[in-house]
mmCIF file of C-alpha atoms in Angstrom:
data_model
loop_
_atom_site.group_PDB
_atom_site.id
_atom_site.type_symbol
_atom_site.label_atom_id
_atom_site.label_comp_id
_atom_site.label_asym_id
_atom_site.label_seq_id
_atom_site.Cartn_x
_atom_site.Cartn_y
_atom_site.Cartn_z
ATOM 1 C CA GLN A 822 7.199 8.179 -11.946
ATOM 2 C CA SER A 823 4.102 8.672 -9.518
ATOM 3 C CA ALA A 824 1.337 11.053 -10.314
ATOM 4 C CA LEU A 825 1.640 12.083 -6.589
ATOM 5 C CA THR A 826 4.801 14.113 -5.693
ATOM 6 C CA GLN A 827 6.432 14.004 -2.609
ATOM 7 C CA PRO A 828 9.543 15.456 -1.369
ATOM 8 C CA ARG A 829 12.377 12.974 -1.391
ATOM 9 C CA SER A 830 13.652 13.552 1.986
ATOM 10 C CA VAL A 831 13.060 15.757 5.011
ATOM 11 C CA SER A 832 14.754 16.087 8.342
ATOM 12 C CA GLY A 833 14.281 17.419 11.787
ATOM 13 C CA SER A 834 15.721 17.166 15.299
ATOM 14 C CA PRO A 835 14.046 15.437 18.265
ATOM 15 C CA GLY A 836 11.074 17.455 19.562
ATOM 16 C CA GLN A 837 10.578 19.609 16.427
ATOM 17 C CA SER A 838 7.981 19.227 13.884
ATOM 18 C CA VAL A 839 8.095 18.354 10.329
ATOM 19 C CA THR A 840 5.639 18.402 7.355
ATOM 20 C CA ILE A 841 5.586 16.046 4.379
ATOM 21 C CA SER A 842 3.605 17.204 1.229
ATOM 22 C CA CYS A 843 1.917 14.991 -1.348
ATOM 23 C CA THR A 844 1.018 17.168 -4.392
ATOM 24 C CA GLY A 845 -1.319 15.669 -6.994
ATOM 25 C CA SER A 846 -4.187 17.047 -9.155
ATOM 26 C CA SER A 847 -7.959 17.631 -8.969
ATOM 27 C CA ASN A 848 -8.309 13.928 -10.453
ATOM 28 C CA ASN A 849 -6.677 12.409 -7.484
ATOM 29 C CA VAL A 850 -5.473 14.216 -4.389
ATOM 30 C CA GLY A 851 -7.840 17.252 -4.960
ATOM 31 C CA GLY A 852 -10.889 15.308 -5.535
ATOM 32 C CA TYR A 853 -10.495 12.146 -3.009
ATOM 33 C CA SER A 854 -9.435 11.170 0.295
ATOM 34 C CA VAL A 855 -5.895 10.707 1.257
ATOM 35 C CA SER A 856 -4.322 8.155 3.475
ATOM 36 C CA TRP A 857 -0.581 8.112 4.859
ATOM 37 C CA TYR A 858 1.738 5.102 5.463
ATOM 38 C CA GLN A 859 5.098 4.693 7.664
ATOM 39 C CA GLN A 860 7.448 2.190 6.567
ATOM 40 C CA HIS A 861 10.711 1.072 8.448
ATOM 41 C CA PRO A 862 13.363 -0.500 6.445
ATOM 42 C CA GLY A 863 12.643 -4.080 5.997
ATOM 43 C CA LYS A 864 9.181 -3.891 7.297
ATOM 44 C CA ALA A 865 5.633 -3.654 5.717
ATOM 45 C CA PRO A 866 3.889 -0.118 5.701
ATOM 46 C CA LYS A 867 1.889 0.909 8.611
ATOM 47 C CA PHE A 868 -1.475 2.606 8.212
ATOM 48 C CA ILE A 869 -1.140 6.002 10.074
ATOM 49 C CA ILE A 870 -3.852 8.560 8.673
ATOM 50 C CA TYR A 871 -6.927 8.060 6.553
ATOM 51 C CA ASP A 872 -9.613 10.030 5.256
ATOM 52 C CA VAL A 873 -6.939 13.235 5.160
ATOM 53 C CA ASN A 874 -7.007 13.806 8.859
ATOM 54 C CA LYS A 875 -8.268 10.531 10.894
ATOM 55 C CA ARG A 876 -5.710 8.507 13.018
ATOM 56 C CA PRO A 877 -6.244 4.712 13.273
ATOM 57 C CA SER A 878 -6.553 3.460 16.750
ATOM 58 C CA GLY A 879 -3.024 3.314 18.332
ATOM 59 C CA VAL A 880 -1.509 6.004 16.229
ATOM 60 C CA PRO A 881 -0.045 8.757 18.475
ATOM 61 C CA ASP A 882 -1.689 12.245 18.093
ATOM 62 C CA ARG A 883 1.744 13.512 17.044
ATOM 63 C CA PHE A 884 0.744 12.393 13.644
ATOM 64 C CA SER A 885 -1.865 14.605 11.852
ATOM 65 C CA GLY A 886 -2.979 15.185 8.350
ATOM 66 C CA SER A 887 -4.490 17.927 6.333
ATOM 67 C CA LYS A 888 -5.295 18.920 2.694
ATOM 68 C CA SER A 889 -5.671 22.091 0.728
ATOM 69 C CA GLY A 890 -6.625 21.893 -2.828
ATOM 70 C CA ASN A 891 -4.353 19.374 -4.578
ATOM 71 C CA THR A 892 -2.013 19.104 -2.117
ATOM 72 C CA ALA A 893 -2.233 16.903 1.335
ATOM 73 C CA SER A 894 0.228 17.097 4.069
ATOM 74 C CA LEU A 895 1.352 14.992 6.986
ATOM 75 C CA THR A 896 2.833 16.640 9.965
ATOM 76 C CA ILE A 897 4.777 14.852 12.767
ATOM 77 C CA SER A 898 5.141 16.846 15.964
ATOM 78 C CA GLY A 899 7.351 16.173 18.781
ATOM 79 C CA LEU A 900 9.726 14.254 16.700
ATOM 80 C CA LEU A 901 11.089 11.010 18.166
ATOM 81 C CA SER A 902 13.979 8.829 16.835
ATOM 82 C CA GLU A 903 11.558 6.063 16.140
ATOM 83 C CA ASP A 904 9.674 8.210 13.618
ATOM 84 C CA GLU A 905 12.702 7.935 11.298
ATOM 85 C CA ALA A 906 11.375 6.069 8.302
ATOM 86 C CA ASP A 907 9.870 6.296 4.874
ATOM 87 C CA TYR A 908 6.444 7.851 4.427
ATOM 88 C CA TYR A 909 3.901 7.540 1.564
ATOM 89 C CA CYS A 910 0.558 9.111 0.583
ATOM 90 C CA SER A 911 -2.210 7.280 -1.260
ATOM 91 C CA THR A 912 -5.263 8.155 -2.835
ATOM 92 C CA TYR A 913 -7.978 7.217 -5.658
ATOM 93 C CA ALA A 914 -6.703 7.679 -9.129
ATOM 94 C CA GLY A 915 -9.857 7.174 -11.119
ATOM 95 C CA SER A 916 -11.011 4.132 -13.046
ATOM 96 C CA TYR A 917 -11.164 2.165 -9.849
ATOM 97 C CA THR A 918 -7.469 2.310 -9.334
ATOM 98 C CA PHE A 919 -5.217 3.803 -6.570
ATOM 99 C CA VAL A 920 -1.925 5.446 -6.446
ATOM 100 C CA PHE A 921 0.895 5.861 -4.148
ATOM 101 C CA GLY A 922 3.227 9.048 -3.816
ATOM 102 C CA GLY A 923 6.807 8.494 -4.380
ATOM 103 C CA GLY A 924 7.758 8.352 -0.778
ATOM 104 C CA THR A 925 9.588 10.664 1.642
ATOM 105 C CA LYS A 926 12.656 9.657 3.805
ATOM 106 C CA LEU A 927 12.454 11.263 7.242
ATOM 107 C CA THR A 928 15.626 11.788 9.108
ATOM 108 C CA VAL A 929 15.675 12.463 12.644
ATOM 109 C CA LEU A 930 18.864 14.418 13.351
ATOM 110 C CA GLN B 1240 -5.451 -12.806 15.624
ATOM 111 C CA VAL B 1241 -6.160 -10.613 12.640
ATOM 112 C CA GLN B 1242 -3.536 -11.054 10.088
ATOM 113 C CA LEU B 1243 -2.528 -11.751 6.434
ATOM 114 C CA VAL B 1244 0.213 -14.478 5.908
ATOM 115 C CA GLN B 1245 1.855 -14.630 2.513
ATOM 116 C CA SER B 1246 3.638 -17.563 0.935
ATOM 117 C CA GLY B 1247 7.526 -17.723 0.893
ATOM 118 C CA GLY B 1248 9.928 -15.994 -1.418
ATOM 119 C CA GLU B 1249 10.460 -17.207 -4.860
ATOM 120 C CA VAL B 1250 13.188 -17.162 -7.440
ATOM 121 C CA LYS B 1251 12.075 -17.061 -11.280
ATOM 122 C CA LYS B 1252 13.570 -17.009 -14.568
ATOM 123 C CA PRO B 1253 12.590 -14.404 -17.076
ATOM 124 C CA GLY B 1254 9.565 -15.361 -18.812
ATOM 125 C CA ALA B 1255 8.266 -17.425 -16.155
ATOM 126 C CA SER B 1256 5.297 -16.874 -13.947
ATOM 127 C CA VAL B 1257 4.813 -16.603 -10.307
ATOM 128 C CA LYS B 1258 1.853 -17.099 -7.959
ATOM 129 C CA VAL B 1259 2.048 -15.648 -4.725
ATOM 130 C CA SER B 1260 -0.678 -16.469 -1.874
ATOM 131 C CA CYS B 1261 -2.057 -14.339 0.962
ATOM 132 C CA LYS B 1262 -4.030 -16.177 3.714
ATOM 133 C CA ALA B 1263 -6.455 -14.044 5.637
ATOM 134 C CA SER B 1264 -7.395 -14.964 9.173
ATOM 135 C CA GLY B 1265 -9.289 -13.492 12.358
ATOM 136 C CA TYR B 1266 -11.796 -11.625 10.526
ATOM 137 C CA THR B 1267 -14.655 -12.391 8.047
ATOM 138 C CA PHE B 1268 -12.777 -13.080 4.738
ATOM 139 C CA THR B 1269 -15.535 -11.885 2.464
ATOM 140 C CA ALA B 1270 -16.177 -8.524 4.081
ATOM 141 C CA TYR B 1271 -12.981 -6.686 3.167
ATOM 142 C CA TYR B 1272 -11.541 -6.033 -0.210
ATOM 143 C CA VAL B 1273 -7.845 -6.783 -0.685
ATOM 144 C CA HIS B 1274 -5.190 -5.199 -2.557
ATOM 145 C CA TRP B 1275 -1.750 -6.086 -3.956
ATOM 146 C CA VAL B 1276 1.083 -3.591 -3.676
ATOM 147 C CA ARG B 1277 4.694 -4.088 -4.636
ATOM 148 C CA GLN B 1278 7.861 -2.422 -3.894
ATOM 149 C CA ALA B 1279 11.136 -2.901 -6.064
ATOM 150 C CA PRO B 1280 14.527 -2.781 -4.155
ATOM 151 C CA GLY B 1281 14.998 0.638 -2.810
ATOM 152 C CA GLN B 1282 11.928 1.940 -4.697
ATOM 153 C CA GLY B 1283 8.562 3.256 -3.349
ATOM 154 C CA LEU B 1284 5.161 1.537 -3.229
ATOM 155 C CA GLU B 1285 3.245 0.724 -6.268
ATOM 156 C CA TRP B 1286 -0.433 -0.084 -6.334
ATOM 157 C CA MET B 1287 -1.224 -3.043 -8.571
ATOM 158 C CA ALA B 1288 -4.687 -4.453 -8.153
ATOM 159 C CA TRP B 1289 -7.759 -5.111 -5.888
ATOM 160 C CA ILE B 1290 -10.208 -8.031 -5.480
ATOM 161 C CA ASN B 1291 -13.490 -8.187 -3.833
ATOM 162 C CA PRO B 1292 -13.408 -11.703 -2.104
ATOM 163 C CA ASP B 1293 -17.103 -11.780 -1.838
ATOM 164 C CA THR B 1294 -17.854 -11.476 -5.716
ATOM 165 C CA GLY B 1295 -14.309 -12.213 -6.950
ATOM 166 C CA GLY B 1296 -14.507 -8.866 -8.903
ATOM 167 C CA THR B 1297 -11.228 -7.463 -9.654
ATOM 168 C CA ASP B 1298 -9.483 -4.481 -11.143
ATOM 169 C CA TYR B 1299 -5.808 -3.886 -12.058
ATOM 170 C CA ALA B 1300 -3.369 -0.674 -12.719
ATOM 171 C CA GLN B 1301 -3.332 -0.104 -16.432
ATOM 172 C CA ARG B 1302 0.441 -1.149 -16.539
ATOM 173 C CA PHE B 1303 -0.303 -4.591 -15.180
ATOM 174 C CA ARG B 1304 -3.579 -5.517 -17.148
ATOM 175 C CA GLY B 1305 -3.101 -8.516 -19.232
ATOM 176 C CA ARG B 1306 -0.081 -9.777 -17.117
ATOM 177 C CA VAL B 1307 -1.498 -10.088 -13.402
ATOM 178 C CA THR B 1308 -4.609 -12.044 -12.273
ATOM 179 C CA ILE B 1309 -5.975 -11.909 -8.738
ATOM 180 C CA THR B 1310 -8.246 -14.689 -7.585
ATOM 181 C CA ARG B 1311 -9.695 -16.014 -4.448
ATOM 182 C CA ASP B 1312 -10.609 -19.324 -2.688
ATOM 183 C CA THR B 1313 -13.243 -18.591 -0.067
ATOM 184 C CA SER B 1314 -12.982 -22.112 1.314
ATOM 185 C CA VAL B 1315 -9.488 -21.473 2.449
ATOM 186 C CA GLY B 1316 -9.854 -17.616 3.010
ATOM 187 C CA THR B 1317 -6.839 -17.138 0.585
ATOM 188 C CA ILE B 1318 -6.105 -14.582 -2.197
ATOM 189 C CA TYR B 1319 -3.712 -15.325 -5.036
ATOM 190 C CA MET B 1320 -1.669 -13.086 -7.277
ATOM 191 C CA ASP B 1321 -0.491 -14.473 -10.479
ATOM 192 C CA LEU B 1322 2.012 -12.464 -12.554
ATOM 193 C CA THR B 1323 3.041 -13.830 -15.993
ATOM 194 C CA SER B 1324 5.934 -12.965 -18.503
ATOM 195 C CA LEU B 1325 8.355 -12.029 -15.595
ATOM 196 C CA GLU B 1326 11.090 -9.551 -16.294
ATOM 197 C CA SER B 1327 14.039 -8.450 -14.149
ATOM 198 C CA ASP B 1328 12.129 -5.290 -13.498
ATOM 199 C CA ASP B 1329 9.532 -7.626 -11.646
ATOM 200 C CA THR B 1330 11.981 -8.250 -8.989
ATOM 201 C CA ALA B 1331 10.250 -6.611 -5.823
ATOM 202 C CA VAL B 1332 8.575 -7.539 -2.548
ATOM 203 C CA TYR B 1333 4.771 -7.997 -3.156
ATOM 204 C CA TYR B 1334 2.409 -7.170 -0.436
ATOM 205 C CA CYS B 1335 -1.203 -7.933 0.021
ATOM 206 C CA ALA B 1336 -3.208 -5.234 2.034
ATOM 207 C CA ARG B 1337 -6.771 -5.252 3.331
ATOM 208 C CA ASP B 1338 -8.976 -2.303 2.686
ATOM 209 C CA TRP B 1339 -9.937 -0.564 5.931
ATOM 210 C CA SER B 1340 -13.822 -0.400 5.182
ATOM 211 C CA SER B 1341 -15.962 -3.407 5.326
ATOM 212 C CA GLY B 1342 -17.843 -3.944 2.313
ATOM 213 C CA LYS B 1343 -16.258 -0.788 0.430
ATOM 214 C CA ASN B 1344 -13.385 -0.280 -1.573
ATOM 215 C CA VAL B 1345 -11.966 3.050 -0.286
ATOM 216 C CA GLY B 1346 -8.198 2.389 -0.615
ATOM 217 C CA PHE B 1347 -7.010 2.702 2.977
ATOM 218 C CA PHE B 1348 -4.908 -0.223 3.716
ATOM 219 C CA ASP B 1349 -5.186 -1.031 7.371
ATOM 220 C CA LEU B 1350 -3.628 -4.504 7.476
ATOM 221 C CA TRP B 1351 -0.632 -5.725 5.497
ATOM 222 C CA GLY B 1352 1.102 -8.956 4.915
ATOM 223 C CA ARG B 1353 4.783 -9.368 5.666
ATOM 224 C CA GLY B 1354 5.523 -9.471 2.070
ATOM 225 C CA THR B 1355 6.764 -11.825 -0.522
ATOM 226 C CA LEU B 1356 10.079 -11.293 -2.288
ATOM 227 C CA VAL B 1357 10.098 -12.338 -5.960
ATOM 228 C CA THR B 1358 13.415 -12.347 -7.465
ATOM 229 C CA VAL B 1359 13.602 -12.603 -11.391
ATOM 230 C CA SER B 1360 17.055 -13.826 -12.586
ATOM 231 C CA SER B 1361 18.369 -15.750 -15.386
#
C-alpha cells in the first residue's frame, strides 16, 4: 500500500473536466515537488506534469497540476477519449528514495 | 534519437536471479540519473532504485535493499538491474527511467524504456 493515496477511479464525459487527487503527508507531498504520469494499457508511463504545475514540452495545456498542503491534484479539462488511461503521482519520500501513488483509472464515458 | 532500450523478457525459477539491462542513447549518458520502477500485473508503479551513472552511486527502496543491485558500464552507456532470490511476487514489468534534471536527482522521470517482463514461475 502506497504512502500516497489516489482515488481508484474517476470518470467524466468528453469535454468535461476531472480532477485526480494525490494525498500524502508533510514528509512527502507536503514538503516536496510532485510529478504526474499517464499510462495507457501495455505502454510505458508518460511524463505529463513536474514541479507540481509545469508541463513538459508537447503536453497539452488541458493538463494542469496544483498542490495544497499534503494533497496534490491533476486536472484534465476538455476531456478527450484518448485521455482514458491510468494516472500516477510521484514525489520524494525521504532518505534519497521516491514513491508513486497507487494510481487512478480515468474512464471517459 | 534519445531513448532507453531495455533487454528482452525473462522467465526465471523461484530462487534464481535476473539481470535486466537498459542502454541509453542520444544524450550524455553520465549527465542524468537513472531510476528503476516495476509494475506487477494489474498493479501500480513501484519505485525501486536509482543510480548516478557518473559516479556509480546508488540508493534503493528499503524493501529491495540487499536483493537488488544497480550498476553501470560507461563504456557502453548501459545500466543494469540485478535482482536476486526471485519469488513469484517479483513477476512484473521492470522499467528504467531517466531523471529529467541534468546532474541532479529530482525524481521527475522524463524518458522511459519500454519495459522488460520478468516472469518468475516454477
